CSV table of C-alpha atoms and ligand atoms in Angstrom, one decimal:
chain,number,residue,atom,x,y,z
D,1,PRO,CA,-112.9,-20.5,-49.5
D,2,VAL,CA,-113.9,-19.9,-45.8
D,3,GLU,CA,-114.1,-16.8,-43.7
D,4,VAL,CA,-111.5,-18.1,-41.1
D,5,LEU,CA,-108.7,-20.5,-41.6
D,6,VAL,CA,-106.8,-21.5,-38.5
D,7,VAL,CA,-103.3,-23.1,-39.2
D,8,GLY,CA,-102.2,-25.3,-36.3
D,9,GLY,CA,-104.3,-27.6,-34.1
D,10,GLY,CA,-102.8,-27.2,-30.6
D,11,PRO,CA,-104.5,-25.4,-27.7
D,12,ALA,CA,-104.2,-22.0,-29.4
D,13,GLY,CA,-105.7,-23.2,-32.7
D,14,ALA,CA,-108.5,-25.2,-31.0
D,15,SER,CA,-109.4,-22.2,-29.0
D,16,ALA,CA,-109.3,-19.7,-31.9
D,17,ALA,CA,-111.4,-22.0,-34.1
D,18,ILE,CA,-114.1,-22.5,-31.4
D,19,TYR,CA,-114.4,-18.8,-30.9
D,20,THR,CA,-114.8,-17.9,-34.6
D,21,ALA,CA,-117.2,-20.8,-35.2
D,22,ARG,CA,-119.3,-19.6,-32.2
D,23,LYS,CA,-119.5,-16.2,-34.0
D,24,GLY,CA,-121.1,-17.9,-36.9
D,25,PHE,CA,-118.1,-17.6,-39.3
D,26,SER,CA,-117.3,-20.5,-41.6
D,27,THR,CA,-114.1,-21.9,-40.0
D,28,SER,CA,-111.5,-24.5,-41.0
D,29,ILE,CA,-108.6,-25.7,-39.0
D,30,ALA,CA,-105.6,-27.3,-40.7
D,31,ALA,CA,-102.8,-28.9,-38.8
D,32,GLU,CA,-99.8,-31.2,-39.3
D,33,ARG,CA,-100.8,-33.0,-36.1
D,34,MET,CA,-104.0,-32.2,-34.1
D,35,GLY,CA,-103.2,-31.7,-30.4
D,36,GLY,CA,-99.7,-30.2,-31.0
D,37,GLN,CA,-97.1,-30.3,-28.2
D,38,VAL,CA,-99.8,-31.5,-25.8
D,39,MET,CA,-99.6,-34.9,-27.5
D,40,ASP,CA,-96.0,-35.2,-26.2
D,41,THR,CA,-96.8,-34.3,-22.6
D,42,MET,CA,-97.3,-36.8,-19.8
D,43,GLY,CA,-98.8,-35.3,-16.7
D,44,ILE,CA,-100.3,-31.8,-16.8
D,45,GLU,CA,-100.8,-30.3,-13.3
D,46,ASN,CA,-101.2,-26.6,-14.2
D,47,PHE,CA,-104.2,-26.6,-16.5
D,48,ILE,CA,-106.2,-24.5,-14.1
D,49,SER,CA,-109.4,-26.0,-12.8
D,50,VAL,CA,-108.2,-29.5,-13.8
D,51,PRO,CA,-105.8,-30.6,-11.0
D,52,TYR,CA,-104.3,-33.4,-13.1
D,53,THR,CA,-104.7,-34.6,-16.7
D,54,GLU,CA,-102.5,-36.2,-19.4
D,55,GLY,CA,-101.5,-34.8,-22.8
D,56,PRO,CA,-103.3,-37.3,-25.0
D,57,LYS,CA,-106.5,-36.9,-22.8
D,58,LEU,CA,-106.4,-33.1,-23.1
D,59,ALA,CA,-105.8,-33.4,-26.9
D,60,ALA,CA,-108.8,-35.7,-27.2
D,61,ALA,CA,-110.9,-33.2,-25.2
D,62,LEU,CA,-109.8,-30.4,-27.6
D,63,GLU,CA,-110.9,-32.5,-30.6
D,64,ARG,CA,-114.3,-33.3,-28.9
D,65,HIS,CA,-114.8,-29.6,-28.2
D,66,ILE,CA,-114.0,-28.7,-31.8
D,67,ALA,CA,-116.4,-31.4,-33.0
D,68,GLU,CA,-119.3,-29.7,-31.2
D,69,TYR,CA,-119.2,-27.0,-33.9
D,70,ASP,CA,-119.4,-26.8,-37.6
D,71,ILE,CA,-115.6,-26.6,-38.0
D,72,ASP,CA,-113.9,-28.3,-41.0
D,73,VAL,CA,-110.9,-30.2,-39.6
D,74,ILE,CA,-108.0,-30.9,-42.0
D,75,ASN,CA,-105.5,-33.0,-40.1
D,76,LEU,CA,-102.1,-34.2,-41.2
D,77,GLN,CA,-101.5,-31.3,-43.6
D,78,ARG,CA,-98.3,-29.2,-43.3
D,79,ALA,CA,-98.5,-25.6,-44.5
D,80,GLU,CA,-95.6,-24.6,-46.7
D,81,ARG,CA,-96.3,-21.1,-47.8
D,82,LEU,CA,-98.5,-18.1,-47.2
D,83,ILE,CA,-99.6,-15.7,-49.9
D,84,LYS,CA,-101.2,-12.6,-48.4
D,85,ALA,CA,-104.3,-10.9,-49.8
D,86,SER,CA,-103.6,-8.2,-52.4
D,87,GLU,CA,-106.0,-5.9,-50.6
D,88,THR,CA,-107.4,-5.5,-47.1
D,89,GLY,CA,-110.5,-7.8,-46.7
D,90,GLY,CA,-109.4,-10.0,-49.6
D,91,TYR,CA,-108.5,-13.7,-49.6
D,92,HIS,CA,-105.2,-14.9,-48.1
D,93,GLU,CA,-103.9,-18.2,-49.4
D,94,VAL,CA,-102.1,-21.0,-47.7
D,95,VAL,CA,-100.3,-23.6,-49.8
D,96,PHE,CA,-99.9,-27.1,-48.3
D,97,GLU,CA,-97.1,-29.7,-48.7
D,98,ASN,CA,-99.5,-31.9,-50.8
D,99,GLY,CA,-99.9,-29.0,-53.3
D,100,GLY,CA,-103.4,-28.1,-52.1
D,101,THR,CA,-104.4,-24.6,-51.2
D,102,LEU,CA,-106.9,-23.0,-48.9
D,103,LYS,CA,-108.2,-19.5,-49.0
D,104,ALA,CA,-109.7,-17.4,-46.2
D,105,ARG,CA,-110.4,-13.7,-45.5
D,106,SER,CA,-108.9,-14.1,-42.1
D,107,LEU,CA,-106.0,-16.3,-41.0
D,108,ILE,CA,-105.1,-17.3,-37.5
D,109,LEU,CA,-101.6,-18.7,-37.3
D,110,THR,CA,-101.0,-21.1,-34.3
D,111,THR,CA,-98.2,-23.3,-35.5
D,112,GLY,CA,-96.5,-23.5,-32.1
D,113,ALA,CA,-92.9,-24.2,-31.3
D,114,ARG,CA,-90.5,-27.1,-30.5
D,115,TRP,CA,-87.8,-27.3,-27.9
D,116,ARG,CA,-84.3,-27.4,-29.3
D,117,GLN,CA,-82.7,-30.7,-28.5
D,118,LEU,CA,-79.2,-31.5,-27.4
D,119,GLY,CA,-78.9,-34.4,-29.8
D,120,VAL,CA,-76.9,-36.6,-27.4
D,121,PRO,CA,-77.5,-40.3,-26.7
D,122,GLY,CA,-80.2,-40.9,-24.0
D,123,GLU,CA,-82.1,-37.7,-24.7
D,124,SER,CA,-84.9,-39.1,-26.7
D,125,GLU,CA,-84.8,-42.5,-25.0
D,126,TYR,CA,-85.5,-40.9,-21.6
D,127,ALA,CA,-87.8,-38.1,-22.7
D,128,ALA,CA,-90.4,-37.7,-20.0
D,129,LYS,CA,-88.4,-40.3,-18.0
D,130,GLY,CA,-86.1,-37.8,-16.5
D,131,VAL,CA,-85.4,-35.6,-19.5
D,132,ALA,CA,-87.6,-32.5,-19.4
D,133,TYR,CA,-87.8,-29.2,-21.2
D,134,CYS,CA,-90.3,-27.1,-19.2
D,135,PRO,CA,-89.4,-26.2,-15.6
D,136,HIS,CA,-92.9,-24.6,-15.0
D,137,CYS,CA,-94.5,-27.9,-16.0
D,138,ASP,CA,-92.2,-30.6,-14.6
D,139,GLY,CA,-90.2,-28.8,-11.9
D,140,PRO,CA,-92.4,-30.0,-9.0
D,141,LEU,CA,-92.0,-33.7,-10.1
D,142,TYR,CA,-88.3,-33.4,-9.0
D,143,LYS,CA,-88.9,-32.2,-5.5
D,144,GLY,CA,-86.1,-33.5,-3.2
D,145,LYS,CA,-84.1,-34.8,-6.2
D,146,ARG,CA,-81.0,-33.9,-8.0
D,147,VAL,CA,-81.2,-32.3,-11.5
D,148,ALA,CA,-79.1,-30.6,-14.1
D,149,VAL,CA,-80.1,-27.7,-16.3
D,150,ILE,CA,-78.3,-27.6,-19.7
D,151,GLY,CA,-77.8,-24.1,-21.0
D,152,GLY,CA,-76.5,-20.9,-19.4
D,153,GLY,CA,-78.6,-18.3,-21.2
D,154,ASN,CA,-81.5,-16.5,-19.5
D,155,SER,CA,-83.9,-19.4,-19.8
D,156,GLY,CA,-81.4,-21.9,-18.4
D,157,VAL,CA,-80.4,-19.6,-15.5
D,158,GLU,CA,-84.0,-18.7,-14.7
D,159,ALA,CA,-84.8,-22.5,-14.8
D,160,ALA,CA,-81.9,-23.2,-12.4
D,161,ILE,CA,-83.1,-20.5,-10.0
D,162,ASP,CA,-86.7,-21.8,-10.1
D,163,LEU,CA,-85.6,-25.4,-9.7
D,164,ALA,CA,-83.1,-24.7,-6.9
D,165,ASN,CA,-86.1,-23.6,-4.8
D,166,ILE,CA,-87.9,-26.9,-5.3
D,167,VAL,CA,-85.3,-29.7,-5.8
D,168,LYS,CA,-82.4,-30.9,-3.6
D,169,HIS,CA,-79.5,-29.9,-5.9
D,170,VAL,CA,-79.0,-28.3,-9.3
D,171,THR,CA,-76.0,-28.5,-11.6
D,172,LEU,CA,-76.0,-25.9,-14.3
D,173,VAL,CA,-74.1,-27.0,-17.4
D,174,GLU,CA,-72.9,-24.5,-20.0
D,175,PHE,CA,-71.0,-25.3,-23.1
D,176,ALA,CA,-69.2,-22.0,-23.4
D,177,ASP,CA,-66.6,-20.7,-20.9
D,178,THR,CA,-69.1,-18.1,-19.5
D,179,LEU,CA,-72.8,-17.9,-18.8
D,180,ARG,CA,-74.8,-15.6,-21.2
D,181,ALA,CA,-77.6,-14.8,-18.8
D,182,ASP,CA,-78.2,-11.3,-17.5
D,183,GLU,CA,-75.8,-10.4,-14.6
D,184,VAL,CA,-78.6,-10.0,-12.1
D,185,LEU,CA,-79.8,-13.6,-12.7
D,186,GLN,CA,-76.2,-15.0,-12.6
D,187,LYS,CA,-75.7,-13.2,-9.2
D,188,LYS,CA,-78.9,-14.7,-7.9
D,189,LEU,CA,-77.9,-18.1,-9.0
D,190,ARG,CA,-74.4,-17.9,-7.5
D,191,SER,CA,-76.0,-16.9,-4.2
D,192,MET,CA,-77.9,-20.2,-4.0
D,193,LYS,CA,-76.3,-22.9,-1.8
D,194,ASN,CA,-77.6,-26.0,-3.6
D,195,VAL,CA,-76.3,-25.0,-7.1
D,196,ASP,CA,-73.1,-25.9,-8.9
D,197,ILE,CA,-72.2,-24.2,-12.1
D,198,LEU,CA,-70.1,-25.9,-14.8
D,199,THR,CA,-68.7,-24.0,-17.7
D,200,SER,CA,-66.8,-25.2,-20.8
D,201,ALA,CA,-68.7,-28.4,-20.3
D,202,ALA,CA,-70.0,-30.3,-23.3
D,203,THR,CA,-72.8,-32.7,-22.4
D,204,THR,CA,-72.0,-36.0,-24.2
D,205,GLU,CA,-74.7,-38.4,-22.9
D,206,ILE,CA,-77.7,-38.7,-20.6
D,207,THR,CA,-77.5,-42.0,-18.9
D,208,GLY,CA,-80.2,-44.2,-17.4
D,209,ASP,CA,-81.0,-47.6,-16.0
D,210,GLY,CA,-83.3,-48.5,-18.9
D,211,GLU,CA,-86.3,-47.1,-17.0
D,212,LYS,CA,-85.2,-43.6,-16.0
D,213,VAL,CA,-82.4,-41.1,-16.0
D,214,ASN,CA,-79.6,-41.7,-13.5
D,215,GLY,CA,-76.8,-39.4,-14.7
D,216,LEU,CA,-75.2,-37.1,-17.1
D,217,ARG,CA,-71.9,-37.3,-18.8
D,218,TYR,CA,-69.9,-34.3,-20.0
D,219,LYS,CA,-66.5,-33.5,-21.3
D,220,ASN,CA,-64.5,-30.7,-19.8
D,221,ARG,CA,-63.6,-28.7,-22.9
D,222,GLU,CA,-60.4,-27.3,-21.3
D,223,THR,CA,-58.9,-30.6,-20.1
D,224,ASP,CA,-60.8,-33.0,-22.4
D,225,GLU,CA,-61.6,-35.1,-19.3
D,226,GLU,CA,-64.9,-37.0,-19.2
D,227,GLN,CA,-66.9,-36.6,-16.0
D,228,THR,CA,-70.2,-38.0,-14.7
D,229,VAL,CA,-72.8,-36.3,-12.5
D,230,GLU,CA,-75.3,-38.6,-10.7
D,231,LEU,CA,-78.8,-37.2,-10.8
D,232,GLU,CA,-82.5,-37.9,-11.5
D,233,GLY,CA,-83.5,-35.2,-13.9
D,234,VAL,CA,-82.1,-33.2,-16.8
D,235,PHE,CA,-83.8,-30.0,-18.0
D,236,VAL,CA,-82.7,-29.0,-21.5
D,237,GLN,CA,-82.8,-25.2,-21.9
D,238,ILE,CA,-81.1,-24.4,-25.1
D,239,GLY,CA,-83.9,-22.7,-26.9
D,240,LEU,CA,-87.5,-22.9,-28.1
D,241,VAL,CA,-87.8,-22.7,-31.8
D,242,PRO,CA,-91.0,-21.4,-33.3
D,243,ASN,CA,-92.5,-23.4,-36.2
D,244,THR,CA,-92.5,-20.4,-38.5
D,245,GLU,CA,-89.9,-21.3,-41.2
D,246,TRP,CA,-92.7,-21.6,-43.7
D,247,LEU,CA,-93.6,-17.9,-43.1
D,248,ARG,CA,-90.2,-16.4,-43.9
D,249,ASP,CA,-91.0,-14.9,-47.2
D,250,SER,CA,-94.7,-14.1,-46.5
D,251,GLY,CA,-94.3,-10.4,-45.6
D,252,LEU,CA,-95.1,-11.1,-41.9
D,253,ASN,CA,-92.9,-9.5,-39.3
D,254,LEU,CA,-90.9,-12.1,-37.4
D,255,THR,CA,-88.4,-11.5,-34.7
D,256,LYS,CA,-84.8,-12.6,-35.1
D,257,PHE,CA,-85.8,-15.7,-33.2
D,258,GLY,CA,-88.6,-16.4,-35.7
D,259,GLU,CA,-91.5,-15.5,-33.5
D,260,ILE,CA,-94.5,-13.8,-35.2
D,261,GLU,CA,-94.7,-10.3,-33.9
D,262,ILE,CA,-98.2,-9.6,-32.5
D,263,ASP,CA,-99.8,-6.7,-30.7
D,264,HIS,CA,-102.1,-6.9,-27.6
D,265,LYS,CA,-105.0,-7.9,-29.8
D,266,ALA,CA,-103.0,-10.8,-31.5
D,267,ALA,CA,-102.8,-8.9,-34.7
D,268,THR,CA,-99.8,-9.2,-37.0
D,269,ASN,CA,-98.5,-6.5,-39.4
D,270,ILE,CA,-100.8,-7.9,-42.2
D,271,PRO,CA,-104.5,-6.9,-41.9
D,272,GLY,CA,-106.7,-9.9,-41.4
D,273,ILE,CA,-103.8,-12.2,-40.2
D,274,PHE,CA,-103.7,-12.9,-36.5
D,275,ALA,CA,-101.5,-15.3,-34.5
D,276,ALA,CA,-101.5,-16.9,-31.1
D,277,GLY,CA,-99.6,-19.2,-28.8
D,278,ASP,CA,-96.0,-20.4,-28.8
D,279,CYS,CA,-95.3,-19.3,-32.4
D,280,THR,CA,-95.7,-15.6,-31.4
D,281,THR,CA,-93.9,-13.0,-29.3
D,282,VAL,CA,-96.3,-13.6,-26.3
D,283,PRO,CA,-94.1,-14.3,-23.2
D,284,TYR,CA,-94.4,-17.5,-21.3
D,285,LYS,CA,-95.3,-20.6,-23.4
D,286,GLN,CA,-98.0,-22.5,-21.6
D,287,ILE,CA,-101.2,-24.3,-22.4
D,288,VAL,CA,-103.5,-21.8,-20.5
D,289,ILE,CA,-101.7,-18.9,-22.1
D,290,ALA,CA,-102.0,-20.4,-25.6
D,291,MET,CA,-105.7,-21.0,-25.1
D,292,GLY,CA,-106.3,-17.4,-23.9
D,293,GLU,CA,-104.3,-16.0,-26.8
D,294,GLY,CA,-106.2,-18.2,-29.3
D,295,SER,CA,-109.5,-16.9,-28.0
D,296,LYS,CA,-108.2,-13.4,-28.3
D,297,ALA,CA,-107.1,-14.0,-31.9
D,298,GLY,CA,-110.5,-15.5,-32.7
D,299,LEU,CA,-112.3,-12.4,-31.3
D,300,SER,CA,-109.9,-10.1,-33.2
D,301,ALA,CA,-110.7,-12.0,-36.5
D,302,PHE,CA,-114.4,-11.5,-35.8
D,303,ASP,CA,-113.8,-7.8,-35.3
D,304,PHE,CA,-111.8,-7.6,-38.5
D,305,LEU,CA,-114.4,-9.5,-40.6
D,306,ILE,CA,-117.4,-7.4,-39.4
D,307,ARG,CA,-115.5,-4.2,-40.3
D,308,ASN,CA,-114.0,-5.3,-43.6
D,309,GLU,CA,-116.3,-6.5,-46.4
D,310,ALA,CA,-114.8,-8.6,-49.2
D,311,PRO,CA,-113.5,-6.2,-51.9
E,1,FAD,P1,-98.5,-26.3,-30.3
E,1,FAD,O1,-99.1,-27.1,-29.1
E,1,FAD,O2,-97.1,-26.4,-30.5
E,1,FAD,O3,-99.4,-26.7,-31.6
E,1,FAD,C1,-98.9,-26.3,-32.8
E,1,FAD,C2,-99.8,-26.9,-33.9
E,1,FAD,O4,-99.4,-26.4,-35.2
E,1,FAD,C3,-99.8,-28.4,-34.0
E,1,FAD,O5,-101.0,-28.9,-34.4
E,1,FAD,C4,-98.8,-28.6,-35.1
E,1,FAD,O6,-98.9,-29.9,-35.8
E,1,FAD,C5,-99.2,-27.5,-36.0
E,1,FAD,N1,-98.2,-27.1,-37.0
E,1,FAD,C6,-96.9,-26.7,-36.8
E,1,FAD,N2,-96.3,-26.4,-38.0
E,1,FAD,C7,-97.3,-26.5,-39.0
E,1,FAD,C8,-97.3,-26.3,-40.4
E,1,FAD,N3,-96.3,-25.8,-41.1
E,1,FAD,N4,-98.5,-26.5,-41.0
E,1,FAD,C9,-99.6,-27.0,-40.3
E,1,FAD,N5,-99.6,-27.2,-39.0
E,1,FAD,C10,-98.4,-27.0,-38.3
E,1,FAD,N6,-97.6,-26.4,-20.9
E,1,FAD,C11,-98.4,-26.3,-19.8
E,1,FAD,O7,-99.1,-25.4,-19.6
E,1,FAD,N7,-98.3,-27.4,-18.9
E,1,FAD,C12,-97.5,-28.5,-19.0
E,1,FAD,O8,-97.5,-29.4,-18.1
E,1,FAD,C13,-96.7,-28.6,-20.2
E,1,FAD,N8,-95.9,-29.6,-20.4
E,1,FAD,C14,-95.2,-29.7,-21.6
E,1,FAD,C15,-94.4,-30.8,-21.8
E,1,FAD,C16,-93.8,-31.0,-23.0
E,1,FAD,C17,-93.0,-32.2,-23.2
E,1,FAD,C18,-93.8,-30.0,-24.0
E,1,FAD,C19,-93.1,-30.1,-25.3
E,1,FAD,C20,-94.6,-28.8,-23.8
E,1,FAD,C21,-95.3,-28.7,-22.5
E,1,FAD,N9,-96.0,-27.5,-22.3
E,1,FAD,C22,-96.8,-27.5,-21.1
E,1,FAD,C23,-96.1,-26.4,-23.2
E,1,FAD,C24,-97.4,-26.4,-24.0
E,1,FAD,O9,-97.6,-27.7,-24.6
E,1,FAD,C25,-97.4,-25.4,-25.1
E,1,FAD,O10,-97.2,-24.1,-24.5
E,1,FAD,C26,-98.7,-25.4,-25.9
E,1,FAD,O11,-99.0,-26.6,-26.5
E,1,FAD,C27,-98.6,-24.3,-27.0
E,1,FAD,O12,-99.8,-24.4,-27.8
E,1,FAD,P2,-99.9,-23.9,-29.3
E,1,FAD,O13,-101.2,-24.2,-29.7
E,1,FAD,O14,-99.4,-22.5,-29.3
E,1,FAD,O15,-98.8,-24.7,-30.1
C-alpha cells in the first residue's frame, strides 16, 4: 500500500503525483495510457509560457518531470472498480482490469474525458487534418477559412460564436429541428453575419482530398436530400464524455453527465478521495486548468493525510 494513488496519467495526474511526492508521501500513478489526451494533440499554442509545443513532446516532458521523483509509475493499467475505505483515514482499494489491486489512504482520480464522435466516414481519417474537437485549442488555425460546427447545444453554439469571430464563415449543423442552446446564445449567433444555421441536418460524411478536409455532406431530414458544404474545418461539438463509468457503483457523487462532483479544494464526497481535471465538474477543460486542478488535489491530499492517521 501507498499513501497516495493517482489514477490517470494526463496533465492532471502528473501534476497531482509530483505535488504529493514533493511532500514526501509515497505516491503511485496508474494509467491506461500515460500522457492522456495530450498524446492525441498536434500543435499546442495555449500552454502558457510555452508559445508552441506538440502533444507527444509535452507528454514526454510530463514523464520526465515525474521521473525526477520517487513515484511508482504503473502504465497500461485500466482501473475497473473502486472500493472505498470502511472508515475515514483507512485504505481505499482500486481494482484493475488485470485483476490486480492497489491500496492507498488517499486517492486522486484524474481519468479525464473523451470527445463524443459523430461516427461518420472521414471523421477519424481527417482527425487533426481538418476535424477538430476543441475550439479554444484549434480555432485560430482556421483564421480566414470556412468551418462547420456540428451540434446545436450550448457548447456547439458557443463554439460557433467563438469561431465566427476568427474564421471567414461558420455553418452550424444540428440534427434536430431546433437548436437546444440557451436563447441568449442563439440570439447572439443569429446576429452574426458570417454564420449559416442548418437544422434537421444529419451529417453523413466528412470529405477530403486524402490530405485534408474539403467538405461536409449532410442529409436534409425533412426532404431526404443530400447536400454538400465546401469548407476547410469541422468542429464536432456533440459532447465530452468523462471516463468515469468505472466509478458508477463506488459511492462517489457523479453528475448526470458522469462528472465527478468536487468542491473548491478538489474534494469529492468521500473523505480522502480527491479528483481533478476533465473527469470532474471543473468548468473549461484545458491543459493548464487540469494541471492547476491536479496540484490543488495533491495539496488537499497532503492536508487530509496530515490530519487523519491510519485507524
Ligand atoms: P486526460 O488527458 O484525459 O488524461 C486521463 C488519463 O487517465 C489518461 O492517462 C488515461 O489513460 C487515464 N485513464 C482513463 N480512464 C482510466 C481508467 N479506467 N483506468 C486508468 N487510467 C485511466 N487543451 C489545451 O489546453 N490546449 C490544446 O491545444 C488542446 N488540444 C486538444 C486537442 C485534442 C485532439 C484533444 C482531445 C484535447 C485537447 N485539449 C487541449 C484538451 C486537453 O488535452 C485536456 O483538457 C487535458 O488533457 C485534460 O487532462 P486530464 O489529466 O484531466 O485528462
